[in-house]
Coordinates of C-alpha atoms and ligand atoms in Angstrom, one line a residue:
M92 CA -9.5 29.0 17.1
Y93 CA -7.6 26.0 15.6
S94 CA -9.7 23.4 17.4
L95 CA -12.9 25.1 16.3
S96 CA -11.9 24.9 12.6
W97 CA -10.8 21.3 13.0
N98 CA -14.2 20.4 14.5
L99 CA -16.0 22.1 11.7
I100 CA -14.0 20.3 9.1
R101 CA -14.2 17.0 11.0
S102 CA -18.0 17.3 11.2
I103 CA -18.2 17.8 7.4
A104 CA -15.9 14.9 6.9
Y105 CA -17.9 12.7 9.3
F106 CA -21.1 13.5 7.6
A107 CA -19.6 12.1 4.4
F108 CA -18.8 8.8 6.1
V109 CA -22.3 8.3 7.5
S110 CA -24.3 9.6 4.7
A111 CA -26.1 7.0 2.7
T112 CA -25.0 8.4 -0.6
L113 CA -21.3 8.3 0.4
S114 CA -21.0 11.8 -0.9
T115 CA -17.9 12.8 -2.7
P116 CA -16.4 16.2 -3.0
S117 CA -18.0 18.5 -5.6
S118 CA -15.4 21.1 -4.7
N119 CA -12.2 21.3 -2.7
W120 CA -12.2 19.5 0.7
T121 CA -9.5 20.3 3.2
Y122 CA -8.8 18.0 6.1
R123 CA -6.5 19.2 8.9
I124 CA -5.4 16.2 11.0
P125 CA -4.1 17.0 14.4
S126 CA -1.0 15.3 15.8
K127 CA -2.5 14.2 19.1
V128 CA -4.3 10.9 19.6
Q129 CA -8.0 11.7 19.6
N130 CA -10.6 10.5 22.0
G131 CA -13.8 8.9 20.7
T132 CA -14.7 6.2 18.2
A133 CA -13.1 6.0 14.8
H134 CA -15.4 5.5 11.9
A135 CA -14.0 4.2 8.7
R136 CA -15.1 4.6 5.1
F137 CA -15.2 1.1 3.6
E138 CA -17.3 1.8 0.5
I139 CA -17.2 4.0 -2.5
D140 CA -19.9 5.1 -5.0
T141 CA -19.4 3.4 -8.3
S142 CA -22.7 4.2 -10.0
G143 CA -23.0 2.6 -13.4
G144 CA -20.0 0.3 -12.6
N145 CA -17.7 3.3 -13.1
L146 CA -15.2 5.0 -10.8
S147 CA -16.1 8.6 -11.4
L148 CA -13.6 11.4 -11.1
S149 CA -15.0 12.5 -7.7
S150 CA -15.0 8.9 -6.4
R151 CA -11.5 8.5 -7.6
Q152 CA -10.4 11.6 -5.7
T153 CA -12.3 10.6 -2.6
L154 CA -10.2 7.4 -2.6
D155 CA -7.2 9.5 -1.7
A156 CA -8.9 11.3 1.2
P157 CA -8.6 10.4 4.8
H158 CA -10.8 7.3 5.5
L159 CA -11.3 7.8 9.2
N160 CA -13.1 10.6 10.9
R161 CA -10.4 10.7 13.6
I162 CA -7.2 8.9 14.6
N163 CA -7.7 7.4 18.0
A164 CA -5.4 5.0 19.8
N165 CA -6.7 2.0 17.8
S166 CA -6.9 3.2 14.2
F167 CA -4.5 3.9 11.3
D168 CA -4.7 5.4 7.9
W169 CA -1.7 6.0 5.6
W170 CA -0.5 7.0 2.1
Y171 CA 2.2 4.9 0.6
F172 CA 4.5 5.6 -2.5
D173 CA 7.4 3.6 -3.8
A174 CA 9.7 3.0 -6.8
V175 CA 12.3 0.3 -7.6
D176 CA 15.0 0.7 -10.2
E177 CA 14.2 -1.3 -13.4
D178 CA 17.9 -1.9 -14.0
N179 CA 19.0 -2.8 -10.5
P180 CA 16.5 -4.2 -8.1
H181 CA 18.7 -3.3 -5.2
T182 CA 17.9 0.4 -5.6
S183 CA 14.6 1.7 -4.3
L184 CA 12.8 4.5 -2.6
V185 CA 9.7 4.3 -0.3
V186 CA 7.8 7.2 1.3
T187 CA 4.9 6.7 3.7
F188 CA 2.7 9.4 5.2
F189 CA 1.2 7.9 8.4
T190 CA -1.7 9.0 10.5
S191 CA -1.5 6.3 13.1
S192 CA -0.7 5.8 16.7
A193 CA 2.0 3.3 17.6
T194 CA -0.6 1.2 19.6
A195 CA -2.6 0.8 16.4
F196 CA 0.3 0.0 14.2
P197 CA 3.1 -1.4 16.4
F198 CA 5.9 -0.8 13.8
L199 CA 6.0 2.9 14.6
D200 CA 8.1 4.4 17.4
P201 CA 6.1 4.1 20.7
D202 CA 8.0 7.1 22.1
E203 CA 6.7 9.4 19.4
D204 CA 3.7 11.5 20.6
S205 CA 2.6 12.6 17.1
V206 CA 0.4 10.3 15.1
L207 CA 1.6 12.2 12.0
I208 CA 4.8 10.4 10.9
A209 CA 6.5 11.1 7.5
F210 CA 8.8 8.2 6.8
V211 CA 11.4 7.6 4.0
W212 CA 13.3 4.4 3.2
A213 CA 15.9 3.9 0.6
S214 CA 18.0 1.0 -0.6
F215 CA 21.2 1.4 -2.6
A216 CA 23.0 -0.3 -5.5
N217 CA 25.2 -2.1 -3.0
G218 CA 22.2 -3.7 -1.3
S219 CA 22.4 -1.6 1.9
S220 CA 19.4 0.4 3.1
W221 CA 18.7 3.6 5.1
A222 CA 15.6 5.0 6.8
G223 CA 14.5 8.2 8.5
Y224 CA 11.4 9.8 9.7
L225 CA 10.1 13.0 11.2
P226 CA 6.9 13.7 13.3
S227 CA 4.6 16.5 12.1
S228 CA 2.5 18.9 14.1
L229 CA -0.3 19.1 11.6
A230 CA -1.2 17.3 8.4
T231 CA -3.2 18.9 5.6
V232 CA -4.8 16.8 3.0
D233 CA -6.7 18.6 0.2
I234 CA -8.9 16.6 -2.1
G235 CA -11.0 17.8 -5.1
G236 CA -8.9 20.8 -5.9
K237 CA -8.9 21.8 -9.6
G238 CA -6.5 20.3 -12.1
K239 CA -3.1 19.5 -10.8
Q240 CA -4.2 20.1 -7.1
A241 CA -6.7 17.2 -7.1
S242 CA -4.9 15.5 -4.2
L243 CA -2.3 17.0 -2.0
G244 CA -0.8 16.2 1.4
I245 CA 1.5 18.2 3.5
W246 CA 3.0 16.9 6.8
E247 CA 3.9 20.3 8.2
D248 CA 7.3 20.9 9.8
T249 CA 8.7 17.8 8.0
G250 CA 9.3 18.9 4.4
F251 CA 7.4 15.9 3.1
R252 CA 4.5 16.4 0.7
W253 CA 2.7 14.7 -2.2
N254 CA 0.8 16.3 -5.0
A255 CA -1.3 14.9 -7.8
L256 CA -0.2 16.2 -11.2
K257 CA -3.4 15.2 -12.9
E258 CA -7.1 15.6 -12.0
D259 CA -7.7 11.9 -12.5
L260 CA -4.8 11.1 -10.1
S261 CA -2.9 9.3 -12.9
A262 CA 0.3 11.2 -12.0
Y263 CA 1.8 12.3 -8.8
E264 CA 5.0 13.7 -7.3
V265 CA 6.3 13.2 -3.8
V266 CA 8.6 16.0 -2.8
L267 CA 11.1 15.7 0.1
N268 CA 12.9 18.8 1.2
V269 CA 14.1 17.6 4.6
P270 CA 17.3 19.3 5.9
E271 CA 17.0 17.6 9.2
L272 CA 17.5 14.2 7.5
E273 CA 19.7 15.6 4.8
V274 CA 17.3 14.4 2.2
K275 CA 16.2 16.5 -0.9
G276 CA 14.6 15.4 -4.1
R277 CA 11.6 14.0 -5.8
L278 CA 9.8 10.8 -6.8
G279 CA 7.5 11.3 -9.9
L280 CA 4.9 8.7 -10.8
V281 CA 3.0 8.4 -14.1
A282 CA 0.4 5.7 -14.1
R283 CA 0.8 2.8 -16.6
S284 CA -2.5 1.1 -15.6
P285 CA -5.9 2.0 -14.0
P286 CA -6.6 1.9 -10.2
H287 CA -7.2 -1.3 -8.4
L288 CA -9.9 -1.7 -5.7
P289 CA -9.7 -4.8 -3.5
C290 CA -12.4 -6.7 -5.5
G291 CA -12.4 -4.5 -8.7
V292 CA -15.1 -2.0 -9.5
Q293 CA -18.6 -3.3 -8.7
E294 CA -22.0 -2.1 -9.7
N295 CA -23.4 0.9 -7.7
I296 CA -21.2 0.6 -4.6
T297 CA -17.8 -1.0 -4.2
S298 CA -16.4 -2.4 -1.0
L299 CA -12.9 -1.1 0.0
Q300 CA -12.3 -3.9 2.6
I301 CA -9.7 -6.4 1.6
A302 CA -10.2 -8.3 4.8
P303 CA -12.3 -7.6 7.9
H304 CA -11.6 -4.0 9.2
I305 CA -8.8 -3.5 6.6
G306 CA -9.4 -0.9 3.9
W307 CA -7.1 -0.8 0.9
V308 CA -7.1 1.0 -2.4
S309 CA -4.3 0.9 -4.9
L310 CA -4.7 4.2 -6.7
V311 CA -1.6 3.7 -8.9
P312 CA -0.9 -0.1 -9.1
D313 CA 1.9 0.5 -11.6
A314 CA 3.6 3.7 -12.7
L315 CA 6.7 4.8 -14.5
G316 CA 8.7 6.1 -11.5
S317 CA 11.4 8.7 -11.8
V318 CA 13.6 9.3 -8.8
D319 CA 16.0 12.0 -8.4
I320 CA 17.0 12.5 -4.7
T321 CA 20.0 13.1 -2.6
I322 CA 20.1 11.1 0.7
Q323 CA 23.0 12.4 2.8
D324 CA 26.1 11.7 0.6
T325 CA 24.3 9.5 -2.0
H326 CA 22.5 10.7 -5.1
L327 CA 19.8 8.3 -6.3
K328 CA 18.7 8.8 -9.8
F329 CA 16.7 6.1 -11.6
Q330 CA 13.6 5.0 -13.5
G331 CA 11.6 2.0 -12.5
A332 CA 8.3 0.4 -11.4
A333 CA 6.5 2.8 -9.0
Y334 CA 3.3 2.5 -7.0
H335 CA 0.8 4.4 -4.7
D336 CA -1.8 3.0 -2.4
K337 CA -3.3 3.7 0.9
N338 CA -4.6 1.5 3.7
W339 CA -6.5 2.0 6.9
S340 CA -8.3 0.3 9.7
D341 CA -10.7 1.2 12.6
R342 CA -8.9 -1.2 14.9
N343 CA -5.4 -2.3 16.0
F344 CA -3.3 -4.0 13.3
T345 CA -2.6 -6.8 15.8
E346 CA -6.3 -7.5 16.2
S347 CA -6.6 -8.3 12.5
V348 CA -3.5 -9.9 11.1
R349 CA -2.0 -13.4 11.2
T350 CA -0.1 -13.4 7.9
W351 CA 0.0 -10.8 5.2
Y352 CA 1.8 -10.9 1.9
W353 CA 1.7 -8.0 -0.5
G354 CA 3.7 -6.9 -3.5
H355 CA 3.7 -5.2 -6.8
G356 CA 6.0 -5.2 -9.8
R357 CA 6.5 -4.8 -13.5
L358 CA 7.0 -8.1 -15.5
G359 CA 7.6 -7.5 -19.2
S360 CA 4.5 -5.7 -20.4
Y361 CA 2.5 -6.8 -17.3
S362 CA 1.7 -4.8 -14.2
I363 CA 1.0 -7.0 -11.2
V364 CA -0.2 -6.6 -7.6
W365 CA -0.6 -9.4 -5.2
F366 CA -2.2 -9.6 -1.7
S367 CA -2.8 -12.7 0.4
Y368 CA -3.8 -12.7 4.0
L369 CA -4.9 -14.8 6.9
A370 CA -6.7 -13.2 9.8
I371 CA -5.6 -13.9 13.4
N372 CA -7.7 -16.3 15.5
D373 CA -9.9 -17.1 12.6
P374 CA -11.9 -20.3 13.2
T375 CA -12.9 -20.4 9.5
N376 CA -9.2 -20.1 8.3
T377 CA -10.3 -17.9 5.4
T378 CA -7.7 -16.9 2.8
Y379 CA -8.3 -13.3 1.7
V380 CA -6.7 -12.4 -1.6
S381 CA -6.6 -9.6 -4.1
S382 CA -5.2 -10.0 -7.6
Y383 CA -4.4 -7.5 -10.2
V384 CA -2.8 -8.0 -13.6
A385 CA -2.8 -5.5 -16.4
R386 CA -1.1 -5.9 -19.8
D387 CA 0.0 -2.7 -21.6
G388 CA -2.4 -0.8 -19.3
D389 CA -5.5 -3.0 -19.9
I390 CA -6.8 -4.8 -16.8
L391 CA -6.9 -8.6 -17.2
V392 CA -7.9 -9.3 -13.6
S393 CA -8.8 -7.1 -10.7
E394 CA -10.6 -9.4 -8.2
C395 CA -10.7 -10.8 -4.7
D396 CA -11.8 -14.4 -5.4
A397 CA -9.4 -16.6 -3.5
S398 CA -9.3 -19.1 -6.3
L399 CA -7.7 -16.6 -8.6
L400 CA -4.4 -16.2 -6.9
T401 CA -2.0 -18.3 -4.8
V402 CA 0.9 -16.6 -3.0
R403 CA 3.4 -18.8 -1.1
P404 CA 6.7 -18.1 0.5
T405 CA 9.7 -20.1 -0.7
G406 CA 12.6 -20.8 1.7
P407 CA 16.2 -22.0 1.7
P408 CA 16.5 -25.8 2.3
N409 CA 16.1 -26.9 6.0
T410 CA 14.7 -23.6 7.2
T411 CA 11.1 -22.6 8.0
G412 CA 11.4 -19.8 5.3
G413 CA 9.0 -21.6 3.0
R414 CA 6.5 -22.7 5.6
Y415 CA 2.8 -21.9 5.1
P416 CA 0.9 -20.8 7.1
A417 CA 3.9 -19.0 8.5
F418 CA 4.9 -17.9 12.0
V419 CA 6.9 -15.1 13.6
G420 CA 10.5 -15.3 12.4
D421 CA 10.0 -17.3 9.3
L422 CA 12.1 -15.7 6.6
P423 CA 11.6 -16.7 3.0
D424 CA 14.1 -16.0 0.2
G425 CA 11.3 -15.4 -2.3
F426 CA 7.7 -16.1 -3.2
K427 CA 5.8 -18.1 -5.8
L428 CA 2.8 -16.4 -7.4
D429 CA 0.1 -18.2 -9.4
F430 CA -2.4 -15.9 -11.1
V431 CA -5.5 -17.2 -12.9
L432 CA -6.0 -15.0 -16.0
P433 CA -8.9 -15.0 -18.5
E434 CA -9.2 -17.6 -21.3
N435 CA -7.7 -20.5 -19.4
T436 CA -4.4 -19.0 -18.9
R437 CA -2.3 -18.6 -15.8
M438 CA 0.7 -16.5 -15.0
R439 CA 3.3 -18.1 -12.8
V440 CA 5.9 -15.9 -11.2
N441 CA 9.0 -16.5 -9.1
V442 CA 10.1 -13.6 -6.9
S443 CA 13.5 -13.5 -5.3
T444 CA 14.4 -11.2 -2.4
R445 CA 17.2 -8.7 -3.1
A446 CA 17.6 -5.7 -0.8
K447 CA 16.0 -5.6 2.6
V448 CA 14.4 -2.2 2.8
A449 CA 12.6 -2.4 6.2
G450 CA 11.6 -4.8 8.9
D451 CA 12.7 -6.4 12.1
G452 CA 13.4 -9.9 10.8
E453 CA 10.6 -11.3 12.9
Y454 CA 7.2 -9.8 12.4
Y455 CA 7.7 -7.5 9.5
M456 CA 9.9 -7.4 6.4
R457 CA 9.9 -5.3 3.2
W458 CA 12.2 -6.2 0.3
T459 CA 13.0 -5.3 -3.3
G460 CA 13.4 -8.2 -5.6
N461 CA 13.6 -9.5 -9.1
M462 CA 11.0 -11.7 -10.8
T463 CA 10.8 -14.3 -13.6
G464 CA 7.5 -15.3 -15.0
E465 CA 5.6 -17.2 -17.7
V466 CA 2.1 -17.3 -19.1
V467 CA 0.7 -20.8 -19.7
K468 CA -2.5 -21.8 -21.5
I469 CA -3.9 -24.6 -19.4
N470 CA -6.5 -26.4 -21.6
P471 CA -6.5 -28.9 -23.2
S472 CA -2.9 -29.4 -22.2
P473 CA -0.5 -26.8 -20.9
V474 CA 1.2 -24.7 -23.5
V475 CA 3.7 -22.0 -22.6
Q476 CA 2.5 -18.8 -24.4
E477 CA 5.1 -16.4 -23.0
S478 CA 8.2 -17.4 -21.2
S479 CA 11.2 -15.7 -19.7
L480 CA 9.3 -12.6 -18.6
T481 CA 11.5 -10.7 -16.2
G482 CA 11.0 -7.7 -13.9
V483 CA 11.4 -6.0 -10.6
A484 CA 9.2 -5.8 -7.5
V485 CA 8.7 -4.3 -4.0
F486 CA 7.0 -6.6 -1.6
E487 CA 6.4 -7.3 2.1
Q488 CA 5.3 -9.8 4.7
F489 CA 3.8 -9.6 8.2
H490 CA 3.9 -12.8 10.3
M491 CA 2.0 -12.0 13.5
Q492 CA 1.3 -15.5 14.9
E493 CA 3.8 -17.0 17.4
Q494 CA 4.6 -20.6 16.9
D495 CA 3.0 -22.9 19.6
S496 CA 5.7 -24.1 21.9
Ligands
LIG97 C1 -8.8 12.8 25.8 O1 -9.4 12.7 27.1 C2 -8.5 12.9 28.1 C3 -9.2 12.6 29.5 O2 -10.5 13.2 29.5 C4 -8.0 14.3 28.1 O3 -7.1 14.5 29.1 C5 -7.3 14.5 26.8 O4 -6.9 15.9 26.6 C6 -8.3 14.2 25.6 N1 -7.5 14.3 24.4 C7 -7.9 15.0 23.4 C8 -7.0 15.0 22.1 O5 -8.9 15.7 23.4
LIG98 C1 -19.2 3.5 -17.6 O1 -18.4 2.4 -18.1 C2 -19.0 1.9 -19.3 C3 -18.1 0.7 -19.6 O2 -16.8 0.7 -19.2 C4 -19.0 2.9 -20.3 O3 -19.6 2.4 -21.5 C5 -19.9 4.1 -19.9 O4 -19.8 5.1 -20.8 C6 -19.4 4.6 -18.5 N1 -20.3 5.6 -18.0 C7 -19.9 6.8 -17.6 C8 -21.0 7.6 -17.0 O5 -18.8 7.1 -17.6
LIG99 C1 -4.9 -1.9 20.9 O1 -3.6 -2.1 21.2 C2 -3.2 -1.5 22.4 C3 -1.7 -1.7 22.5 O2 -1.4 -3.1 22.4 C4 -3.9 -2.1 23.6 O3 -3.6 -1.4 24.8 C5 -5.4 -1.9 23.3 O4 -6.1 -2.5 24.4 C6 -5.8 -2.5 22.0 N1 -7.1 -2.2 21.8 C7 -8.0 -3.1 21.7 C8 -9.4 -2.7 21.4 O5 -7.8 -4.3 21.8
LIG100 C1 -8.7 24.3 -0.7 O1 -9.3 25.2 0.1 C2 -8.5 25.7 1.2 C3 -9.4 26.5 2.1 O2 -10.2 27.3 1.3 C4 -7.4 26.5 0.6 O3 -6.5 26.9 1.6 C5 -6.6 25.5 -0.3 O4 -5.6 26.3 -1.0 C6 -7.5 24.9 -1.4 N1 -6.7 23.9 -2.1 C7 -6.8 23.7 -3.4 C8 -5.9 22.6 -3.9 O5 -7.5 24.3 -4.1
LIG101 C1 -27.8 -0.8 -8.8 O1 -28.7 0.2 -8.8 C2 -29.8 0.1 -9.7 C3 -30.6 1.4 -9.7 O2 -31.0 1.7 -8.3 C4 -30.6 -1.1 -9.2 O3 -31.7 -1.4 -10.1 C5 -29.7 -2.4 -9.2 O4 -30.4 -3.5 -8.7 C6 -28.5 -2.1 -8.4 N1 -27.6 -3.2 -8.5 C7 -27.1 -3.9 -7.5 C8 -26.2 -5.0 -7.7 O5 -27.4 -3.6 -6.3
LIG102 C1 26.5 1.3 0.3 O1 26.0 2.5 -0.3 C2 25.6 3.5 0.7 C3 25.0 4.6 -0.1 O2 25.9 5.1 -1.0 C4 26.7 3.9 1.5 O3 26.3 4.9 2.5 C5 27.3 2.7 2.3 O4 28.4 3.0 3.0 C6 27.7 1.6 1.3 N1 28.0 0.4 2.1 C7 29.0 -0.4 1.8 C8 29.2 -1.5 2.7 O5 29.8 -0.1 0.9
LIG103 C1 -0.5 -1.6 3.2 O1 0.5 -0.7 3.4 C2 1.7 -1.0 3.0 C3 2.7 0.0 3.5 O2 3.2 -0.4 4.7 C4 1.7 -1.2 1.6 O3 3.0 -1.6 1.1 C5 0.7 -2.2 1.1 O4 0.5 -2.1 -0.2 C6 -0.6 -2.0 1.8 N1 -1.3 -3.2 1.5 C7 -2.6 -3.5 1.8 C8 -3.2 -4.7 1.3 O5 -3.2 -2.8 2.6
LIG104 C1 -5.6 -22.9 6.6 O1 -5.7 -22.6 5.2 C2 -4.5 -22.7 4.5 C3 -4.7 -22.3 3.1 O2 -5.7 -23.0 2.5 C4 -3.9 -24.1 4.6 O3 -2.7 -24.2 4.0 C5 -3.8 -24.5 6.1 O4 -3.4 -25.8 6.2 C6 -5.1 -24.3 6.8 N1 -4.8 -24.4 8.2 C7 -5.7 -25.0 9.0 C8 -5.3 -25.1 10.5 O5 -6.7 -25.5 8.6
LIG105 C1 18.7 -30.8 5.1 O1 18.4 -31.8 6.1 C2 18.5 -33.1 5.6 C3 18.1 -34.1 6.7 O2 18.6 -33.7 8.0 C4 20.0 -33.4 5.2 O3 20.1 -34.7 4.7 C5 20.4 -32.4 4.1 O4 21.7 -32.5 3.8 C6 20.1 -31.0 4.6 N1 20.3 -30.1 3.5 C7 21.0 -28.9 3.6 C8 21.0 -28.1 2.3 O5 21.5 -28.6 4.6
LIG106 C1 17.1 -12.8 -9.4 O1 18.5 -12.5 -9.8 C2 19.5 -13.4 -9.3 C3 20.8 -12.8 -9.6 O2 20.9 -12.5 -10.9 C4 19.2 -14.7 -9.9 O3 20.1 -15.7 -9.4 C5 17.8 -15.2 -9.6 O4 17.5 -16.4 -10.2 C6 16.8 -14.2 -10.0 N1 15.5 -14.6 -9.6 C7 14.4 -14.7 -10.3 C8 13.2 -15.1 -9.7 O5 14.5 -14.5 -11.5
LIG107 C1 10.3 -21.0 -10.7 O1 11.3 -21.7 -10.0 C2 11.1 -23.1 -10.1 C3 12.2 -23.8 -9.3 O2 12.0 -23.5 -7.9 C4 11.3 -23.5 -11.6 O3 11.1 -24.9 -11.7 C5 10.3 -22.8 -12.4 O4 10.5 -23.1 -13.8 C6 10.4 -21.3 -12.2 N1 9.3 -20.6 -12.9 C7 9.5 -19.5 -13.6 C8 8.3 -19.0 -14.3 O5 10.6 -19.1 -13.8

């Protein structure tokens, strides 16, 4: 009975992926994602309808749908939410809803049978961090519901769920009611700037690939986050910079990635998102970037032209932390960002790591941090327009290339 209804739903969903019009829901679509690794080929959605150069309501909602027709051993798709305290960059909360096998994304527990993992990470004012996860037996994702139900996700048996609070997905809540982990509370997000697609919104049809086989959409690049959650004996209550995106791929993570830097933050009145990436075994050594800067909610840049953003790790003296391109085990103490903005201006940002939120110290790290920035008018000679911008950020790196011996 159950597998029949899954097949029916899957065939509807699959039709959407292959249809030339990339159809979007005109009414509620319900996806039920099973916990077992599926057989067969995974097809990914890597384009969205943006007729007239606009992201319509239904396209926007479709961006939050599953982007694979099935999760096989070599594919991943997940929903990510975070917030970092604007007053203390040590304090943060991250929640990820995975649909991924551990062979596809090797940072998941290989002993876990379910591809449906609900994960929570927290970092505290004293700089320490904590993480917990639960496997689910069935995930339900509903897209295109009316009003406040426009996107919702339930990882059954875990007590993790998200729910859009506005039809245009400009507000969400992530609710955790997880006795097994002794976690109970909520992360609320109210968007402060419009969505970011990897290369911005293009005419007619917009690509969602940030790099070959890697899909990414930042539905909420910057939000006012409100966290009120109890994690075992600690009560976290703060406001800060929050964020929601999702990413997916139709092949193993390790088949794609050499180095990967991503982050987001709030810097004065600016909302920023950075992404810079090198692919593994790439004879062309192409740098893939995506740059997003908004000021008071108005987009200044939302592009993927590699000349518009430079991201470089910075390291302590006499370490390989600041090496670029980097190798497995290189640990920076921060990053330098250089954004090209309109009207001959640039925004230069220093990012310092604060709390370590996740990672193995080798291949993967996620941090919170603090930032300092300035906006400089370049021509005819450099003039600082705004200085001493400060803010907080959440950011990560993957270094997948071993150094040649
Ligand atoms: C995948 O195929 C194998 C071998 O035919 C079978 O044992 C397994 O049950 C299949 N898995 C699913 C989820 O259908
Ligand atoms: C599309 O966007 C343009 C410019 O942003 C706007 O003028 C136009 O009204 C929009 N069209 C629709 C159908 O929303
Ligand atoms: C994906 O990764 C798994 C685990 O490393 C490996 O067994 C499998 O062969 C990989 N798939 C492909 C297509 O390379
Ligand atoms: C979507 O439809 C399903 C099946 O009819 C229903 O169970 C679910 O409650 C609906 N969700 C929303 C948000 O309307
Ligand atoms: C977008 O679609 C219109 C109408 O079909 C077509 O005239 C135009 O050339 C298309 N633009 C691009 C960039 O493909
Ligand atoms: C840091 O804070 C956390 C959360 O309150 C607590 O569990 C942990 O014991 C503290 N660590 C130290 C070293 O004080
Ligand atoms: C990918 O997913 C991670 C969560 O692990 C998220 O932090 C990041 O924003 C995503 N970035 C891209 C470019 O896919
Ligand atoms: C690859 O490109 C990066 C960025 O432009 C550069 O720093 C690096 O030296 C290049 N590596 C090779 C082997 O060409
Ligand atoms: C870094 O190495 C150089 C050369 O070996 C040495 O002179 C210098 O004192 C070292 N600096 C630090 C901070 O260790
Ligand atoms: C981050 O904060 C620390 C401690 O206050 C400070 O030393 C550092 O310079 C700050 N980093 C940036 C990039 O502002
Ligand atoms: C970034 O740090 C460098 C020192 O590493 C400093 O010279 C520069 O002024 C800083 N930039 C900003 C915007 O704070």
